[in-house]
C-alpha positions in Angstrom: 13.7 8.1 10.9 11.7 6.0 8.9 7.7 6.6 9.6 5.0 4.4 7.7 2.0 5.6 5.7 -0.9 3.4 6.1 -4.6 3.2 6.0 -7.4 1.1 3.7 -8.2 1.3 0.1 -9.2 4.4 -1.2 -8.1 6.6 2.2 -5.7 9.1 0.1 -2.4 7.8 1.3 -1.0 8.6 -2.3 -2.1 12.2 -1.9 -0.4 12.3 1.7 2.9 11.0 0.0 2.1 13.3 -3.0 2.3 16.6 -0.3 5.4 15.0 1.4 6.9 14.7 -2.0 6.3 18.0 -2.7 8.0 19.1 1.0 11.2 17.3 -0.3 11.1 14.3 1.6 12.1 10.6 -0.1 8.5 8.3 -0.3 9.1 4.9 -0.8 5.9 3.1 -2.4 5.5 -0.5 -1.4 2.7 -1.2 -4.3 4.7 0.4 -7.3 7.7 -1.1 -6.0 5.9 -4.8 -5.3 4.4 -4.4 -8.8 8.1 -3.5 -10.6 9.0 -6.4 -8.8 6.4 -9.0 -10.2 7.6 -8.0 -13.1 11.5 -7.7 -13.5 12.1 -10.1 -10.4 12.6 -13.6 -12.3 12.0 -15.7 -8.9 9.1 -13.5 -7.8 7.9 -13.8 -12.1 8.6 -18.0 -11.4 7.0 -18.5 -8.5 4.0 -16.6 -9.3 3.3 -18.2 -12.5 3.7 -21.6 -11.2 1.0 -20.4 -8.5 -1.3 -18.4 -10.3 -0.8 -20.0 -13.7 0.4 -19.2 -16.8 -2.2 -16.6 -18.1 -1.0 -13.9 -15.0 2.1 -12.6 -17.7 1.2 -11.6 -20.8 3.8 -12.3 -24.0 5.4 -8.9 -23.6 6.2 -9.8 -19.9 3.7 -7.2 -18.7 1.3 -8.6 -15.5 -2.3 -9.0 -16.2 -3.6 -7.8 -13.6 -6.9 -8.7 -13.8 -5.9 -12.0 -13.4 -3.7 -11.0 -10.2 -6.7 -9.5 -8.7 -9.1 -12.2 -9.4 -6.5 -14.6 -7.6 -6.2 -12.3 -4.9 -9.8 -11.3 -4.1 -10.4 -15.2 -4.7 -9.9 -16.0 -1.1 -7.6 -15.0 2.0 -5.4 -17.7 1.5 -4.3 -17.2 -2.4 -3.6 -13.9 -0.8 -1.5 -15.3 2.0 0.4 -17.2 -0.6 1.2 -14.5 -2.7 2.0 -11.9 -0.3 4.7 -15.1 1.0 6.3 -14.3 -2.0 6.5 -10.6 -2.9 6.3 -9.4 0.8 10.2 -10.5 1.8 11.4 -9.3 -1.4 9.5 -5.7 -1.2 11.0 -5.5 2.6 14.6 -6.5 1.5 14.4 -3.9 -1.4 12.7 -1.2 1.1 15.9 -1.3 3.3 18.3 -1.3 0.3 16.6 2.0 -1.2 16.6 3.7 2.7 20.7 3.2 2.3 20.7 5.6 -0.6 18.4 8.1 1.0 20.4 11.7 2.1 16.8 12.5 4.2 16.9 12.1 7.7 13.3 11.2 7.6 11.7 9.0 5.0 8.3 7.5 4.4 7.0 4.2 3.4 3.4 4.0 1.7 1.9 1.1 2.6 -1.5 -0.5 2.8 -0.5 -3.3 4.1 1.8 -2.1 6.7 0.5 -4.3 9.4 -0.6 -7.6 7.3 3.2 -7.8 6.0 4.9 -7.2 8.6 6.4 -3.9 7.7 6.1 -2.0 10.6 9.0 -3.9 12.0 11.0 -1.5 9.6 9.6 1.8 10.4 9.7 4.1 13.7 6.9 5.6 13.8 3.1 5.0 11.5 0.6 7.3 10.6 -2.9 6.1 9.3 -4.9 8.1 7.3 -8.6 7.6 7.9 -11.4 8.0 5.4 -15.0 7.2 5.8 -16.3 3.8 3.9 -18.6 5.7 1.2 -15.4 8.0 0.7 -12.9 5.5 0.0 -15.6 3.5 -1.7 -16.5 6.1 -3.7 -12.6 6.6 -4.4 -12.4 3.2 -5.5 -15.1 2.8 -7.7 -13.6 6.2 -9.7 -9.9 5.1 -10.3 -10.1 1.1 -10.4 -13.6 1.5 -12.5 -14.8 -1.6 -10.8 -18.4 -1.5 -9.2 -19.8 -1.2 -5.6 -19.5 -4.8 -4.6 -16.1 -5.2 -5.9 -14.9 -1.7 -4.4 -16.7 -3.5 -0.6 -14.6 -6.9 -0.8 -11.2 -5.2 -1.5 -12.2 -3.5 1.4 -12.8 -5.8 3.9 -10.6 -8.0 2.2 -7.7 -5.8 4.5 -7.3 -5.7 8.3 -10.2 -3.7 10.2 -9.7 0.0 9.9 -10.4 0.1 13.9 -7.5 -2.1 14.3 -4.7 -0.2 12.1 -5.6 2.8 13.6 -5.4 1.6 17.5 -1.9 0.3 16.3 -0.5 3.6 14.5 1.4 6.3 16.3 -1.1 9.2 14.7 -4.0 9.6 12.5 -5.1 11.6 9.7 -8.0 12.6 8.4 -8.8 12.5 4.8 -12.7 13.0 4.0 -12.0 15.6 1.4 -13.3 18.5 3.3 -10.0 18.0 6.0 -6.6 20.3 5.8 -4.2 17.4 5.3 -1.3 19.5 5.0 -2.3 21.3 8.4 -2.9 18.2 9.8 1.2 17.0 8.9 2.4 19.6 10.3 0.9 19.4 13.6 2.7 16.0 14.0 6.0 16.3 15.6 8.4 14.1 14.3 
């Protein structure tokens, strides 16, 4: 069984993952792996560049990612475009890793589950829900970016309201919840 991990920025899906790693099960990360990608994948590295421009690699090859996020955050169709070009290459490499899994159930973090498309390759999806001033709060801490910067990445994904109508359960991860308690109570 394959069961998605989804919510907005700053919601704690990493620390979800981070408890099922620790239970043993296999967590496939859809924005480590998309960023290993962009940077070993020559096509993805090729098609990037001749999108975003030459300034997005650095000489060493490394992605500079404040370039990436300025092109992203830029508008909803830069976005679109480059999603177009890591999303099928993230999905194809998703599958390929499940087929060297020994787990009979396996996890894929992913805030974009819905905007890719990748719930087409999972059984089941769990959000994980966080207040706004939480996750903003979250953001502002690990990306050291500032409130307004912290808003538009969030609103820059699908509605909250929306992803969670869509998943099969919801957790909640305020900071005061029992996450682990709350993973066990789903039967999967």
């Amino acid at each position: 069984m394959k069961i998605g991990i989804t919510g907005g920025i700053g919601c704690g899906k990493t620390y979800v993952c981070g408890i099922l790693r620790k239970q043993g099960f296999p967590v496939y990360n859809c924005d480590d792996r998309a960023k290993r990608l962009m940077k070993e994948d020559e096509g993805i590295k090729s098609a990037l560049t001749e999108l975003v421009g030459p300034e997005l690699y650095n000489e060493d090859g490394e992605l500079n990612k404040p370039v990436m996020a300025a092109y992203i955050y830029a508008s909803k169709e830069n976005r679109e475009k480059v999603n177009a070009l890591v999303h099928p290459r993230v999905k194809a490499d998703f599958n390929m890793w499940c087929n060297f899994q020994d787990s009979e159930v396996m996890f894929m973090e992913s805030a974009l589950l819905y905007e890719s498309g990748f719930e087409t390759e999972v059984d089941k999806v769990i959000y994980i829900y966080a207040a706004d001033e939480v996750r903003i709060h979250r953001i502002i801490q690990r990306d050291r970016i500032n409130r307004t910067e912290a808003y538009t990445r969030m609103k820059s994904q699908l509605p909250e309201v929306v992803k969670m109508k869509r998943a099969d359960y919801c957790i909640i991860n305020n900071g005061s919840n029992n996450v682990l308690k709350q993973l066990q109570d789903i039967k999967i």
